[in-house]
Amino acid sequence: MKVGHTPTRMCVICRRRFAKSQLRRHVLSPSGGEKTLEADEAQKRPGRGWYVCSAPACREKFAKMGRPKSRRKGV
């Protein structure tokens, strides 16, 4: 029996690695004229995603963090 690959992602708060299925993904979504962070339950929406683990401390810090600054790769 062949075992498949399990994608891993890092929590943006505690910087620990988890299986992608264990994390909650957030993406920037335009609502009105201002972009806000929204949870992406299906983990399929386009755009830069931020992953947060299920620890209550990480969820609180992420909620207080506001809009993360997006960085361009290679710059």
mmCIF file of C-alpha atoms in Angstrom, residues 14-44:
data_model
loop_
_atom_site.group_PDB
_atom_site.id
_atom_site.type_symbol
_atom_site.label_atom_id
_atom_site.label_comp_id
_atom_site.label_asym_id
_atom_site.label_seq_id
_atom_site.Cartn_x
_atom_site.Cartn_y
_atom_site.Cartn_z
ATOM 1 C CA CYS A 14 3.968 30.131 17.091
ATOM 2 C CA ARG A 15 5.998 29.100 13.965
ATOM 3 C CA ARG A 16 5.383 25.356 14.575
ATOM 4 C CA ARG A 17 4.696 23.039 11.643
ATOM 5 C CA PHE A 18 1.441 21.085 11.365
ATOM 6 C CA ALA A 19 -0.397 19.061 8.752
ATOM 7 C CA LYS A 20 -2.344 21.450 6.505
ATOM 8 C CA SER A 21 -5.640 19.851 7.572
ATOM 9 C CA GLN A 22 -5.001 20.800 11.235
ATOM 10 C CA LEU A 23 -4.656 24.537 10.558
ATOM 11 C CA ARG A 24 -7.195 27.253 9.774
ATOM 12 C CA ARG A 25 -6.407 29.287 6.647
ATOM 13 C CA HIS A 26 -7.192 33.008 6.324
ATOM 14 C CA VAL A 27 -7.074 35.057 3.114
ATOM 15 C CA LEU A 28 -7.451 38.739 2.266
ATOM 16 C CA SER A 29 -10.881 39.413 0.875
ATOM 17 C CA PRO A 30 -12.191 42.750 -0.389
ATOM 18 C CA SER A 31 -15.332 43.799 1.434
ATOM 19 C CA GLY A 32 -16.448 47.209 0.275
ATOM 20 C CA GLY A 33 -13.338 49.290 -0.309
ATOM 21 C CA GLU A 34 -11.247 47.793 2.472
ATOM 22 C CA LYS A 35 -9.549 44.396 2.490
ATOM 23 C CA THR A 36 -10.181 42.233 5.539
ATOM 24 C CA LEU A 37 -9.074 38.787 6.668
ATOM 25 C CA GLU A 38 -11.633 36.018 6.257
ATOM 26 C CA ALA A 39 -11.433 32.343 7.186
ATOM 27 C CA ASP A 40 -11.122 29.988 4.231
ATOM 28 C CA GLU A 41 -12.799 26.791 5.426
ATOM 29 C CA ALA A 42 -12.338 24.907 2.132
ATOM 30 C CA GLN A 43 -8.678 26.067 1.893
ATOM 31 C CA LYS A 44 -9.132 26.625 -1.843
#
